Amino acid sequence: MNKIAVFTSGGDAPGMNAAVRAVVRKSIFHGLKIYGIKRGFHGLINQEIIPMQLGSVADTIHRGGTILLTARSPDFLTTEGQSKAIAFLQEQEIDGLVVIGGDGSFRGARVLHEAGIATVGVPGTIDNDVAFTDYSIGFDTAINTVIDAINKLRDTATSHERIYVIEVMGRSSGHIALMAGLAGGAESIIVPEAPFDLTEVCNRLQRGVDRGKLHSIILVAEGAGSAMHVGGEIKRILQLEVRVTILGHLQRGGTPSAFDRILASRLGAKAVDLLLEGQSGVMVGFYKGEIKATSFDDVFSQAQAFIWDDYKLAAILAI
Ligand code: F6P
């Protein structure tokens, strides 16, 4: 192993820079040459490669987004795009690749692994929807962003005695909604993993109003439906004042939390170790308290576990 390349792919996530920094510095520590590919798989096809030095990642650990830029690459879904990317990596004599991204990025990474390029994945997505890692880089920061928004919305919700329906990201998963809802004291959490009963949501809201609650917060995961729809229905059924806030892409930005920086530093560094050990076709995750490598095949074989105990607990605590 002499030359390693790293790139970020898919939706950006706070902490990706800390992961890139760890890959770059750990590689240099081991005397390896390290390169950055810009714009993920798109950049691989378009040959966007830059040498990275210690200073390339200076002053980045606290920055959100990704200094390597990112993209979603429809071209890499084609065999032509894949062949171009593989040929480019071979021409450049890249011996090992670190791919920082989510499930979709790892499916691309597996193609490269199967073509004989040693490839290790590092989970970076706010959605936390990748199996075999309890946390993906960016999730902690994103839920803290949601909590910050809930705190602010609570102030105005209380003053006006309103119900707030807040839509959060997560693609087809409800992990952001669940954890932000538990930490933010939401009255109801609507997620794709659980059946959604609007009557129960309304009954709960009405009970709150009857005992003098000044406001209520409902969290809706984007994968479970539209907050506009839920808000409209609650207003129609209860005849109470309702406002809807869609948090959108602001959940993807901001300085990474300490947790995400630490996670990213550990996983990025471990990815380099795994390549040096000769591993490929694996994702390095933080699973059941340990930094652990799991094959892409196993990662794709199951969905991230939904924490039903927390879902039930959130409902009990919001009684
Ligand atoms: O996967 C991260 C994520 O932010 C999802 O939560 C969301 O559904 C999606 O990306 C949005 O993608 P885009 O940035 O392409 O609008």
mmCIF file with all atom_site columns, C-alpha atoms and ligand atoms in Angstrom, residues 11-12 72 125-127 129 169-171 176 222 249 252, ligand 1:
data_model
loop_
_atom_site.group_PDB
_atom_site.id
_atom_site.type_symbol
_atom_site.label_atom_id
_atom_site.label_alt_id
_atom_site.label_comp_id
_atom_site.label_asym_id
_atom_site.label_entity_id
_atom_site.label_seq_id
_atom_site.pdbx_PDB_ins_code
_atom_site.Cartn_x
_atom_site.Cartn_y
_atom_site.Cartn_z
_atom_site.occupancy
_atom_site.B_iso_or_equiv
_atom_site.pdbx_formal_charge
_atom_site.auth_seq_id
_atom_site.auth_comp_id
_atom_site.auth_asym_id
_atom_site.auth_atom_id
_atom_site.pdbx_PDB_model_num
ATOM   1  C CA . GLY A 1 11  ? -25.534 14.225 1.024  1.00 0.00 ? 11  GLY A CA 1
ATOM   2  C CA . ASP A 1 12  ? -22.931 16.102 3.054  1.00 0.00 ? 12  ASP A CA 1
ATOM   3  C CA . ARG A 1 72  ? -24.835 12.353 -6.422 1.00 0.00 ? 72  ARG A CA 1
ATOM   4  C CA . THR A 1 125 ? -24.952 10.731 6.755  1.00 0.00 ? 125 THR A CA 1
ATOM   5  C CA . ILE A 1 126 ? -27.261 12.713 8.999  1.00 0.00 ? 126 ILE A CA 1
ATOM   6  C CA . ASP A 1 127 ? -29.942 10.034 8.499  1.00 0.00 ? 127 ASP A CA 1
ATOM   7  C CA . ASP A 1 129 ? -29.794 4.792  8.426  1.00 0.00 ? 129 ASP A CA 1
ATOM   8  C CA . MET A 1 169 ? -35.131 14.851 7.329  1.00 0.00 ? 169 MET A CA 1
ATOM   9  C CA . GLY A 1 170 ? -34.145 11.198 7.383  1.00 0.00 ? 170 GLY A CA 1
ATOM   10 C CA . ARG A 1 171 ? -35.065 10.046 3.889  1.00 0.00 ? 171 ARG A CA 1
ATOM   11 C CA . ILE A 1 176 ? -33.655 11.804 13.360 1.00 0.00 ? 176 ILE A CA 1
ATOM   12 C CA . GLU A 1 222 ? -40.103 13.286 5.971  1.00 0.00 ? 222 GLU A CA 1
ATOM   13 C CA . HIS A 1 249 ? -31.333 21.406 4.615  1.00 0.00 ? 249 HIS A CA 1
ATOM   14 C CA . ARG A 1 252 ? -27.180 19.266 7.152  1.00 0.00 ? 252 ARG A CA 1
HETATM 15 O O1 . F6P B 2 .   ? -29.393 11.649 3.050  1.00 0.00 ? 1   F6P B O1 1
HETATM 16 C C1 . F6P B 2 .   ? -29.313 12.918 3.590  1.00 0.00 ? 1   F6P B C1 1
HETATM 17 C C2 . F6P B 2 .   ? -30.493 13.753 3.200  1.00 0.00 ? 1   F6P B C2 1
HETATM 18 O O2 . F6P B 2 .   ? -30.364 15.029 3.778  1.00 0.00 ? 1   F6P B O2 1
HETATM 19 C C3 . F6P B 2 .   ? -31.872 13.161 3.513  1.00 0.00 ? 1   F6P B C3 1
HETATM 20 O O3 . F6P B 2 .   ? -32.223 13.323 4.868  1.00 0.00 ? 1   F6P B O3 1
HETATM 21 C C4 . F6P B 2 .   ? -32.748 13.902 2.560  1.00 0.00 ? 1   F6P B C4 1
HETATM 22 O O4 . F6P B 2 .   ? -33.925 13.174 2.269  1.00 0.00 ? 1   F6P B O4 1
HETATM 23 C C5 . F6P B 2 .   ? -31.872 14.042 1.346  1.00 0.00 ? 1   F6P B C5 1
HETATM 24 O O5 . F6P B 2 .   ? -30.526 13.916 1.787  1.00 0.00 ? 1   F6P B O5 1
HETATM 25 C C6 . F6P B 2 .   ? -32.013 15.344 0.610  1.00 0.00 ? 1   F6P B C6 1
HETATM 26 O O6 . F6P B 2 .   ? -31.227 15.284 -0.538 1.00 0.00 ? 1   F6P B O6 1
HETATM 27 P P1 . F6P B 2 .   ? -30.842 16.542 -1.432 1.00 0.00 ? 1   F6P B P1 1
HETATM 28 O O7 . F6P B 2 .   ? -29.717 17.260 -0.738 1.00 0.00 ? 1   F6P B O7 1
HETATM 29 O O8 . F6P B 2 .   ? -30.417 15.953 -2.708 1.00 0.00 ? 1   F6P B O8 1
HETATM 30 O O9 . F6P B 2 .   ? -32.050 17.432 -1.503 1.00 0.00 ? 1   F6P B O9 1
#
